[in-house]
Short mmCIF file of C-alpha atoms in Angstrom, two decimals:
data_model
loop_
_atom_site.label_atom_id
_atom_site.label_comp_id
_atom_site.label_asym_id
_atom_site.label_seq_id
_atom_site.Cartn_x
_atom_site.Cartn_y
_atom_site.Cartn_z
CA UNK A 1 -20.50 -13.20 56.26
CA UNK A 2 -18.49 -11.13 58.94
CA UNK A 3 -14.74 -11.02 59.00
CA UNK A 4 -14.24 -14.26 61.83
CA UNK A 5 -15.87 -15.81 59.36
CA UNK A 6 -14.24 -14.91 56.08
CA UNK A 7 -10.59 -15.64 57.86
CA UNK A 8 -11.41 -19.22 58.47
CA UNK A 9 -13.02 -19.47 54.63
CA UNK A 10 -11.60 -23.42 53.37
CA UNK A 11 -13.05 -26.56 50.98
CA UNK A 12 -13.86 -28.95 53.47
CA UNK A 13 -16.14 -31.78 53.52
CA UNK A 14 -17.33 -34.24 56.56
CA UNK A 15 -19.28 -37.11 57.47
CA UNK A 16 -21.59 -37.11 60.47
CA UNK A 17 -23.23 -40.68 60.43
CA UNK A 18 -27.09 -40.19 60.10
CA UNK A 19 -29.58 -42.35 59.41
CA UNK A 20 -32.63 -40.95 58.17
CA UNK A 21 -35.45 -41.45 56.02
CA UNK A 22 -37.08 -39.23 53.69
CA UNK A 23 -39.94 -37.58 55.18
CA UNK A 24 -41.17 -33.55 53.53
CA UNK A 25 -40.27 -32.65 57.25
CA UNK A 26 -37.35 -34.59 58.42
CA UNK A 27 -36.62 -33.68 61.94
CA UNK A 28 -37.77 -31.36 64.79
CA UNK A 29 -35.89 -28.21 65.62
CA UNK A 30 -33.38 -27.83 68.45
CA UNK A 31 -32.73 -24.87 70.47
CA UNK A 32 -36.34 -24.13 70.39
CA UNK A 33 -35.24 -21.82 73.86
CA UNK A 34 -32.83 -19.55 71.72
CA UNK A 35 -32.71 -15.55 72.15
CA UNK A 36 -30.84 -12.88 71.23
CA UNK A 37 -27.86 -13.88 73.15
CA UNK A 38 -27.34 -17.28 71.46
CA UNK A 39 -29.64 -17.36 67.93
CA UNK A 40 -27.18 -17.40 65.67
CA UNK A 41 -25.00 -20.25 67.65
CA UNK A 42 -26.39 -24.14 67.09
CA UNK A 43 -28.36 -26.00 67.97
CA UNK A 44 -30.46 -22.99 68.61
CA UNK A 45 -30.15 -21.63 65.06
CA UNK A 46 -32.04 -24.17 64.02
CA UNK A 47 -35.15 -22.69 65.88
CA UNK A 48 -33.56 -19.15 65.91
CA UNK A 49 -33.21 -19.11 61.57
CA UNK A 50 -36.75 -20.14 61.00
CA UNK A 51 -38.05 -17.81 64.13
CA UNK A 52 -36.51 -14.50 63.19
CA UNK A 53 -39.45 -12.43 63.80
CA UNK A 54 -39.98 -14.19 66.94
CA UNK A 55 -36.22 -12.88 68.11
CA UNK A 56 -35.88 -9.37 65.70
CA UNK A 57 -37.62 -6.63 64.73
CA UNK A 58 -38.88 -6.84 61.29
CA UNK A 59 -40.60 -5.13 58.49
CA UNK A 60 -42.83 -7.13 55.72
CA UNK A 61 -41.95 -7.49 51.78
CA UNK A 62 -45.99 -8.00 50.62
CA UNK A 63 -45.96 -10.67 48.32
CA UNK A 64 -48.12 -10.26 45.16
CA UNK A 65 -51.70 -10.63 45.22
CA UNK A 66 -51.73 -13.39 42.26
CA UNK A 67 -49.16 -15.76 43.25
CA UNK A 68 -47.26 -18.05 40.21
CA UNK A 69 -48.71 -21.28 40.28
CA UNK A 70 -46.50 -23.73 42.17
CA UNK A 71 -43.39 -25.66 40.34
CA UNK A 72 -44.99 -28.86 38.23
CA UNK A 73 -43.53 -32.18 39.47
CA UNK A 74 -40.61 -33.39 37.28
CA UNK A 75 -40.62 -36.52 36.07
CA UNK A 76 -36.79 -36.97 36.73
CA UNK A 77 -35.68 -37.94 40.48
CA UNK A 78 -32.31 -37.76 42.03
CA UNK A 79 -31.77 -41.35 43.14
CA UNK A 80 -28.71 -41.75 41.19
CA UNK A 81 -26.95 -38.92 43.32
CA UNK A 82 -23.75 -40.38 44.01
CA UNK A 83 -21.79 -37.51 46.17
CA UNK A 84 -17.78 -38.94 46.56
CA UNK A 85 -16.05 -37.46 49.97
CA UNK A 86 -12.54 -37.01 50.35
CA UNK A 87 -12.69 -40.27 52.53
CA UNK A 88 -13.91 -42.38 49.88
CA UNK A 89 -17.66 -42.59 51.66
CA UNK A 90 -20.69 -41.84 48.78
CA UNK A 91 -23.51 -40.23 50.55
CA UNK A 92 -27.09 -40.35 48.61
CA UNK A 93 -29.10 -36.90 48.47
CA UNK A 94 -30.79 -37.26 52.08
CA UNK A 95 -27.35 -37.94 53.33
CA UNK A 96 -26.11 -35.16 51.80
CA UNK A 97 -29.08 -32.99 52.89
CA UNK A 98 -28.48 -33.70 56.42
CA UNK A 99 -24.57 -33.64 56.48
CA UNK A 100 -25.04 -30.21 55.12
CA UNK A 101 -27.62 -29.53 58.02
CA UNK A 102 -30.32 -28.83 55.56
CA UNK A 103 -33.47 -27.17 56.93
CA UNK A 104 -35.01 -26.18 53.61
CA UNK A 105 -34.18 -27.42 49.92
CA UNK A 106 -35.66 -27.42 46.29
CA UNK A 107 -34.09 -27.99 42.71
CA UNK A 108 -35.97 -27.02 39.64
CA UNK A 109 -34.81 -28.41 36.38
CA UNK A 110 -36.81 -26.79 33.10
CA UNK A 111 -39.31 -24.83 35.51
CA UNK A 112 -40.31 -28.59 37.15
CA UNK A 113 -39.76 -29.80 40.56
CA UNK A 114 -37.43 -32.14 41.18
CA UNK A 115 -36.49 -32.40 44.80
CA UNK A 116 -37.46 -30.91 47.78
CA UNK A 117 -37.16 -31.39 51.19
CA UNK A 118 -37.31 -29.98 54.88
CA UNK A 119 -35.76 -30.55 58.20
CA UNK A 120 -35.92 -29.18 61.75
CA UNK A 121 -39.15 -28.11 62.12
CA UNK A 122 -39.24 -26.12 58.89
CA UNK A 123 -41.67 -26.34 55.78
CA UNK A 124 -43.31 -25.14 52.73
CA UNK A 125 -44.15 -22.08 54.86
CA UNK A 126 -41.76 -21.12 56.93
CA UNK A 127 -39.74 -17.87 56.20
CA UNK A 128 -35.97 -18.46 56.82
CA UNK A 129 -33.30 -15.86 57.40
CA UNK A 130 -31.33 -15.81 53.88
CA UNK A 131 -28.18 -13.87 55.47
CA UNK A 132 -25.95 -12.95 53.11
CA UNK A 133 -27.82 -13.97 50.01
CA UNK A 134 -30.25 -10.96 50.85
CA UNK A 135 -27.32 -8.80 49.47
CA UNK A 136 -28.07 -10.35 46.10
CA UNK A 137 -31.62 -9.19 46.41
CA UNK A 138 -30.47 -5.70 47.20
CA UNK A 139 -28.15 -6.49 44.09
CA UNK A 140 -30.93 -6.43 41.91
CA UNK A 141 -33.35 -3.75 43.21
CA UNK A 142 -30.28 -1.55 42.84
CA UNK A 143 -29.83 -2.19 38.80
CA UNK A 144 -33.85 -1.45 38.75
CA UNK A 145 -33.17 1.99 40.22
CA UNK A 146 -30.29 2.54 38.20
CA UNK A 147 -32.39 1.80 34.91
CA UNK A 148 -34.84 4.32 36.03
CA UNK A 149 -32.25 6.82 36.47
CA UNK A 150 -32.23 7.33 40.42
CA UNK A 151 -28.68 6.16 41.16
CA UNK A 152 -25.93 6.78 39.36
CA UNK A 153 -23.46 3.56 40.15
CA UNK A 154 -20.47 5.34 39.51
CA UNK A 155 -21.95 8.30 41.35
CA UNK A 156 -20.29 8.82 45.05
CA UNK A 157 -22.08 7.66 48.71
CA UNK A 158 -22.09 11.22 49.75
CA UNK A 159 -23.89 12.04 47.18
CA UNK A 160 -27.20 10.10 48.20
CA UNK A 161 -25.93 10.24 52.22
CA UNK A 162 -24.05 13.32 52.80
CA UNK A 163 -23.80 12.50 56.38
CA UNK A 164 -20.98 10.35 55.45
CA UNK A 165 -18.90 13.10 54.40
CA UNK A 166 -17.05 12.68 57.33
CA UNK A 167 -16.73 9.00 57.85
CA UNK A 168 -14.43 6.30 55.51
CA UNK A 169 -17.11 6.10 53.14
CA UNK A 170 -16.24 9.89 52.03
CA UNK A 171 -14.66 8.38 48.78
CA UNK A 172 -16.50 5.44 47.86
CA UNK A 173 -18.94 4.93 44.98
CA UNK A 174 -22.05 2.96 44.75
CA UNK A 175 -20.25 0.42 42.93
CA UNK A 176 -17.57 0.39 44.98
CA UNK A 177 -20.31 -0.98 47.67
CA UNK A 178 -21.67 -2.93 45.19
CA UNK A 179 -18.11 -5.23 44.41
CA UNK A 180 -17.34 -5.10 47.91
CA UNK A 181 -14.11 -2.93 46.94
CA UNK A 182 -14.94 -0.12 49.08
CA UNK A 183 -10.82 -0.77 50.47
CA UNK A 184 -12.64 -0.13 53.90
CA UNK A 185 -10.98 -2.22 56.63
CA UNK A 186 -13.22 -3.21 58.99
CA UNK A 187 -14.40 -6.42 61.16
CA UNK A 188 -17.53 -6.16 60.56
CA UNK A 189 -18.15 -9.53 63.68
CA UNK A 190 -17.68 -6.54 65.88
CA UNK A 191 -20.16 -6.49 69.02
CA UNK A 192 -20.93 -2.51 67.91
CA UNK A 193 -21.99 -3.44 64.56
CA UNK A 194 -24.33 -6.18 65.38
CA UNK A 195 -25.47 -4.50 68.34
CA UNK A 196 -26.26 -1.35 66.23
CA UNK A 197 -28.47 -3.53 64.22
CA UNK A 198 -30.00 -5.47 67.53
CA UNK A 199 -29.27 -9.10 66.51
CA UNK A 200 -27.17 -9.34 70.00
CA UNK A 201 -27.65 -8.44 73.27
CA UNK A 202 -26.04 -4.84 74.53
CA UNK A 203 -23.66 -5.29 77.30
CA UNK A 204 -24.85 -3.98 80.65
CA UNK A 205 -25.05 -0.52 81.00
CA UNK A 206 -24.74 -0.16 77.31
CA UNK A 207 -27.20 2.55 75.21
CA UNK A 208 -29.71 1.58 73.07
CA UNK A 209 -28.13 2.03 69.51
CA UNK A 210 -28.88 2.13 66.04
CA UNK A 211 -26.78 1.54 62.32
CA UNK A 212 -27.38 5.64 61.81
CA UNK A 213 -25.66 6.37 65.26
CA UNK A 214 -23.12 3.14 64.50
CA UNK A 215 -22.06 4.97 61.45
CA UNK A 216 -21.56 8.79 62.21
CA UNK A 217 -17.97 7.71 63.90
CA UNK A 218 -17.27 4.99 61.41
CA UNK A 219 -13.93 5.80 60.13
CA UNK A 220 -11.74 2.90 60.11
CA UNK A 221 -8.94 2.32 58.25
CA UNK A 222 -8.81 2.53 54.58
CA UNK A 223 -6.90 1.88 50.86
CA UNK A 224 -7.72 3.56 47.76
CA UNK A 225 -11.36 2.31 46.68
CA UNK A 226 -11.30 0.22 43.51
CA UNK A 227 -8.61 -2.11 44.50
CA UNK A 228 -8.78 -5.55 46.11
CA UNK A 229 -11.95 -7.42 46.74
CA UNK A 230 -12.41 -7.10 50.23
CA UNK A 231 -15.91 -8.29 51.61
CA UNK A 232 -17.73 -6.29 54.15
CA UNK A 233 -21.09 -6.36 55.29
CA UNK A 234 -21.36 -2.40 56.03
CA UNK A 235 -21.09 -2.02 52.50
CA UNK A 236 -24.71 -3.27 52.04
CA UNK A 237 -26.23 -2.03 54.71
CA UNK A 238 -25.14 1.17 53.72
CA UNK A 239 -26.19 0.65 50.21
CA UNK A 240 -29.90 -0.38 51.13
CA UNK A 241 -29.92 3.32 52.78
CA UNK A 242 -28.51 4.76 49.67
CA UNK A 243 -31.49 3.11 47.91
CA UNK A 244 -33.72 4.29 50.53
CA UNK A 245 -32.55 7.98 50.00
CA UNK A 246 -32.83 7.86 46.15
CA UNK A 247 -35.96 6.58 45.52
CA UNK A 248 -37.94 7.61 48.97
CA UNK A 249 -38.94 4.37 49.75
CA UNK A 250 -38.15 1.78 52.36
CA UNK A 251 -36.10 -1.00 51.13
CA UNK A 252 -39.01 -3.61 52.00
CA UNK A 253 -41.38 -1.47 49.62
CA UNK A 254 -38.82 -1.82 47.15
CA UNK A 255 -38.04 -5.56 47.34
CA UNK A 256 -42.42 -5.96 47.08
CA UNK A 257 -42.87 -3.53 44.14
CA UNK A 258 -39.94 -4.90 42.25
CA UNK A 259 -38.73 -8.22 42.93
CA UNK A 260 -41.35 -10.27 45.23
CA UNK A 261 -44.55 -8.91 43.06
CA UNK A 262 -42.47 -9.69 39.63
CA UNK A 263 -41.77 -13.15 40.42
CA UNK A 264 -45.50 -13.98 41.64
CA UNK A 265 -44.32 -14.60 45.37
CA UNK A 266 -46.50 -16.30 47.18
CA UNK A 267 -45.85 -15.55 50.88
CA UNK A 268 -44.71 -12.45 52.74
CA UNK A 269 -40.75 -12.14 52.89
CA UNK A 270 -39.31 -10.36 56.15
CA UNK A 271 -36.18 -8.32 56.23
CA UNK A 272 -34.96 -7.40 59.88
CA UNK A 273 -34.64 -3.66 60.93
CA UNK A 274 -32.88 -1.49 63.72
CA UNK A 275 -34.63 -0.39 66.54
CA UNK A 276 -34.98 3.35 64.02
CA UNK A 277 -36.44 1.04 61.16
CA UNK A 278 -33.01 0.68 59.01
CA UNK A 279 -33.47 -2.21 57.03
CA UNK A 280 -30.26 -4.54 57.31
CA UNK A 281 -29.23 -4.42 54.00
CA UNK A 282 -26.77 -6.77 54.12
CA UNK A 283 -28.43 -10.19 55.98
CA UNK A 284 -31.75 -9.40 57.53
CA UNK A 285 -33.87 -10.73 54.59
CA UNK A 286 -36.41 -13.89 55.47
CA UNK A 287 -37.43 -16.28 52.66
CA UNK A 288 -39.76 -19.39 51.92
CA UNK A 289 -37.28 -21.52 50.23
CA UNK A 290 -40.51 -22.29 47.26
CA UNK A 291 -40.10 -17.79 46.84
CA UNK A 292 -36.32 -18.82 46.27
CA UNK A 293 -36.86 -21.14 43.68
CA UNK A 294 -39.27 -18.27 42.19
CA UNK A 295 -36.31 -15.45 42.43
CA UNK A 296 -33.89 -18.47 40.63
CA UNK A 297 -36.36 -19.28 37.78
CA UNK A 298 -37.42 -15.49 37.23
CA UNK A 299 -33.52 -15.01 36.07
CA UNK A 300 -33.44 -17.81 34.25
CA UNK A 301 -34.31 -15.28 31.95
CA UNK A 302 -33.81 -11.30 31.34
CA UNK A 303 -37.02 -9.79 32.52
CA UNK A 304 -36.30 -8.91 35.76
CA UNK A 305 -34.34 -6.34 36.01
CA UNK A 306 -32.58 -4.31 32.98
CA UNK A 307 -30.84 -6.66 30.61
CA UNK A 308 -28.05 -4.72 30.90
CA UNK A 309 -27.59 -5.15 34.27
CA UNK A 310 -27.90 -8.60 34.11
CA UNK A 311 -25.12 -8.93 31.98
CA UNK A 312 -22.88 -6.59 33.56
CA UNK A 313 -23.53 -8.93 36.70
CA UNK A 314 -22.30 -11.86 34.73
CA UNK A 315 -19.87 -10.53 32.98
CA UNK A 316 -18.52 -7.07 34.28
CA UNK A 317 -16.89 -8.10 37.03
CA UNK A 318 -13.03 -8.23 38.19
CA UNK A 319 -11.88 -12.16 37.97
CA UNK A 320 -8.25 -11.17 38.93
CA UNK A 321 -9.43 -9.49 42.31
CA UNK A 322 -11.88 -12.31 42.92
CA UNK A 323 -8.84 -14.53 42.49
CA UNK A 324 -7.05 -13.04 44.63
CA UNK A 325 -9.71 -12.54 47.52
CA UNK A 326 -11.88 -14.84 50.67
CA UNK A 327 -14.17 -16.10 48.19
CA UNK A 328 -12.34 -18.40 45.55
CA UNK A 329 -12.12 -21.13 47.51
CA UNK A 330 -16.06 -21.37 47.67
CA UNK A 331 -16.23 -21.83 44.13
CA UNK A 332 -13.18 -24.10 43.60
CA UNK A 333 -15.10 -27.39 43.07
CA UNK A 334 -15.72 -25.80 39.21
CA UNK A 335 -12.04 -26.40 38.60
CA UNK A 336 -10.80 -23.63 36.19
CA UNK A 337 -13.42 -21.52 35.92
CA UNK A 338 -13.34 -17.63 36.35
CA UNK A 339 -15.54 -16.42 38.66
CA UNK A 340 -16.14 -12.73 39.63
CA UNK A 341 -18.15 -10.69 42.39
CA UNK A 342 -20.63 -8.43 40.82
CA UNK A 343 -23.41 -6.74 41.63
CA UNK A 344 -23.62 -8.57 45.14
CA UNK A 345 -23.30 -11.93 43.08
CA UNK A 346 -20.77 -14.38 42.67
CA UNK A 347 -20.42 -15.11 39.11
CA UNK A 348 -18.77 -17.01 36.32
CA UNK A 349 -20.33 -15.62 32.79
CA UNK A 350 -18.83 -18.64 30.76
CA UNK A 351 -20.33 -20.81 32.48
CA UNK A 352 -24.02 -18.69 32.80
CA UNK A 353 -23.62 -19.43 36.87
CA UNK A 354 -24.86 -16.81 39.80
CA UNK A 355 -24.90 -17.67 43.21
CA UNK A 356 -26.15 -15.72 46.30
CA UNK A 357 -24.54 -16.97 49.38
CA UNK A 358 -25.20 -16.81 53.21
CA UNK A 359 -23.12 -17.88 56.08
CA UNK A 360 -23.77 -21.07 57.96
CA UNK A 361 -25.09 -22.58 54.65
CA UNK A 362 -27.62 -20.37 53.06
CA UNK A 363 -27.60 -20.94 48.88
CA UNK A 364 -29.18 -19.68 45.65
CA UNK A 365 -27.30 -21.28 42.53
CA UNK A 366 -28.26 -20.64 39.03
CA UNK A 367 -27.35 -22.16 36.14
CA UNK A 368 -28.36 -20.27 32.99
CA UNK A 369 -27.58 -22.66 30.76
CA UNK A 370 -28.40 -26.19 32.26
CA UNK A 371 -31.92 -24.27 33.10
CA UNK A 372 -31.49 -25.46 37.16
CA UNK A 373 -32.20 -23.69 40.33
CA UNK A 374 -31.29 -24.90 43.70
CA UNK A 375 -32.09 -23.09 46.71
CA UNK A 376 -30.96 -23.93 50.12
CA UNK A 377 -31.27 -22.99 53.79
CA UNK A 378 -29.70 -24.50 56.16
CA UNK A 379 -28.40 -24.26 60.42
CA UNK A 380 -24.60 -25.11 59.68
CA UNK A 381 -23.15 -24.99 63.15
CA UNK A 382 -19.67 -23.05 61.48
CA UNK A 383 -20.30 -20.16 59.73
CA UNK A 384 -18.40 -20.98 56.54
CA UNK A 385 -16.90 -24.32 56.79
CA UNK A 386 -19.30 -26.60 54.67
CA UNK A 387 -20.42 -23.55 52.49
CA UNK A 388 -18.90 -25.53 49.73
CA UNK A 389 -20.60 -28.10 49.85
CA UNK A 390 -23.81 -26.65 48.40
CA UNK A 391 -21.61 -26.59 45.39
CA UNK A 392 -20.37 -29.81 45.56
CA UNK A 393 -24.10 -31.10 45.76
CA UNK A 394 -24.73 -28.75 43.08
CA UNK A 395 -22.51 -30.30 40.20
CA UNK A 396 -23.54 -33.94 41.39
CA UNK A 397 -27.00 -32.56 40.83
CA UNK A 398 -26.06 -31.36 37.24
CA UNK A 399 -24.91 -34.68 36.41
CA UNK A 400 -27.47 -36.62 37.78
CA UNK A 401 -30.14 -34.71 35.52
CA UNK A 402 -28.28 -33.95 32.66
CA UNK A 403 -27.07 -37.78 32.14
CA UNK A 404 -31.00 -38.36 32.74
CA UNK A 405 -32.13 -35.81 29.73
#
């Protein structure tokens, strides 16, 4: 989520009038003529999300040789989803799925299959950019490496990449890039950053570029690190190098060996690199929405990464500079609750949820202790607008099934 984004960050929730009926693949993609110039921008991001090797350079997360058996069909069904809008309309799951501009969507309840669901040309198969949720990922391969002993999270950046010594990351810690509380002040929509990373075009007469060359003269503005929760996407980027440096792998080996192979994936992932091979970090990685639901079940429980970890993510984090930052509102349809950014997560421990979130709709709830996954991808033609909503569908979701148990 870049900073354009972040600034326009509200609860809002409309009705397009659709009529549609369920189908496994609901609707053919649009945009199907989308490049670099206009892949992120609907309709073509509904071709350009599901296409990103076709538009990006990539690099491949193997999946594991002996795939987990796919999710048993539940017995329970969602026909009694009943989602109230603020203008009094109630919109049944498929009209939910398509005001939301679903392309890809399952919900597991006890390990079982309850819903799923495809749109725009996607299925089963296809491997959809996760954005921001990839930083969740990246989360998680970072506590592994930190159980082993190869990063020290309280360690500095210049520590693993003493080429920053003389940029604004000269200060920061590993968990400072891990809380997004680097106090680096940066808009990180910028055509230098994205073009650094190749997801837009270079202007004319522009150099070829790369996130390396991007960062040697990276010093923007900056307050003391530790402070306020202040969301950049550098941050992760620059942490994926960090665990690069530290365990002398590339960050697509690591995601195979400890996350995709784990959870018995059973396709290829993708993660988009520079034109030097830096692995964006931060939004690059490409999913099957069935591998979500894998990831969501697999920490359900603690034996994915270090229980420790875990429960630092869940409950180590700051709720007073959450509070006070771009996120809350995303998480205001669970009234009360404290919710905190950890570890690349966005967390409440009382109520056992973790999300991983993506712009333009892109969403991996958890609920620890209802036992239900939802994973969602989606072409959501603003950025952040409806990213709510997936939360909104979420606790409908909860009631529906936990009424039915």
């Amino acid at each position: 989520m870049d900073a354009a984004s972040r600034s326009a960050v509200h609860v809002t929730y409309s009705i397009q009038k659709v009529n549609i009926s369920y189908r496994p693949v609901a609707m053919a993609a649009s945009g199907t003529n989308a490049d670099l110039s206009n892949w992120r921008t609907h309709p073509h991001s509904e071709y350009g999300f599901a296409n990103v090797d076709k538009l990006l350079a990539t690099q491949t997360i193997k999946k594991t040789s002996q795939p987990s058996p796919s999710f048993e069909k539940s017995s329970k069904t969602l026909d009694k989803f009943a989602l109230k809008t603020r203008d009094g309309k109630v919109l049944n799951i498929t009209d939910f799925l398509v005001d939301s501009h679903t392309d890809g969507f399952l919900v597991l309840h006890n390990g079982k299959r309850v819903h799923e669901w495809y749109a725009h040309g996607n299925n089963e198969k296809t491997k959809h950019i996760m954005m921001s949720m990839t930083k969740s990922v990246v989360g998680l391969v970072t506590g592994i490496l930190v159980g082993q002993g190869l990063i020290d999270p309280d360690a500095k950046v210049t520590i693993y990449l003493p080429e920053l010594k003389e940029t604004s990351y000269k200060e920061v810690t590993v968990r400072h890039l891990l809380d997004m509380r680097a106090g680096i002040q940066y808009d990180d929509s910028s055509h230098d950053y994205r073009v650094a990373f190749g997801v837009e075009p270079r202007h004319e007469g522009e150099k070829e570029t790369n996130f390396i060359d991007f960062l040697k003269t990276f010093n923007p503005p900056t307050v003391s690190p530790g402070g306020a929760f202040t969301y950049l996407s550098v941050n992760t980027d620059v942490l994926g190098m960090v665990l690069e440096k530290a365990s002398g792998k590339k960050l697509s080996e690591l995601i195979s060996e400890y996350i995709w192979e784990p959870i018995g994936a059973e396709d290829d992932a993708l993660i988009t690199v520079d034109s030097a091979g830096n692995p964006r970090g931060a939004g690059g990685m490409c999913s099957t929405v069935e591998d979500l639901g894998r990831l969501g079940q697999a920490l359900l429980s603690d034996s994915l990464v270090p229980k420790a970890w875990l429960d630092d993510i869940l409950h180590g984090g700051d709720t007073e500079a959450f509070a006070a930052g771009s996120f809350a509102p995303l998480v205001s349809p669970f009234g009360g609750a404290k919710f905190a950014y950890r570890s690349c997560w966005t967390v409440s421990g009382e109520l056992g949820i973790m999300i991983a979130l993506g712009i333009h709709g892109q969403t991996l709830l958890i609920d620890r202790k209802a036992d239900i996954v939802l994973a969602k991808t989606s072409s959501q033609p603003d950025p952040v607008m409806k990213l709510a909503s997936a939360v909104q569908g979420f606790l409908e979701i909860k009631r529906v099934l936990t009424e039915s148990s």
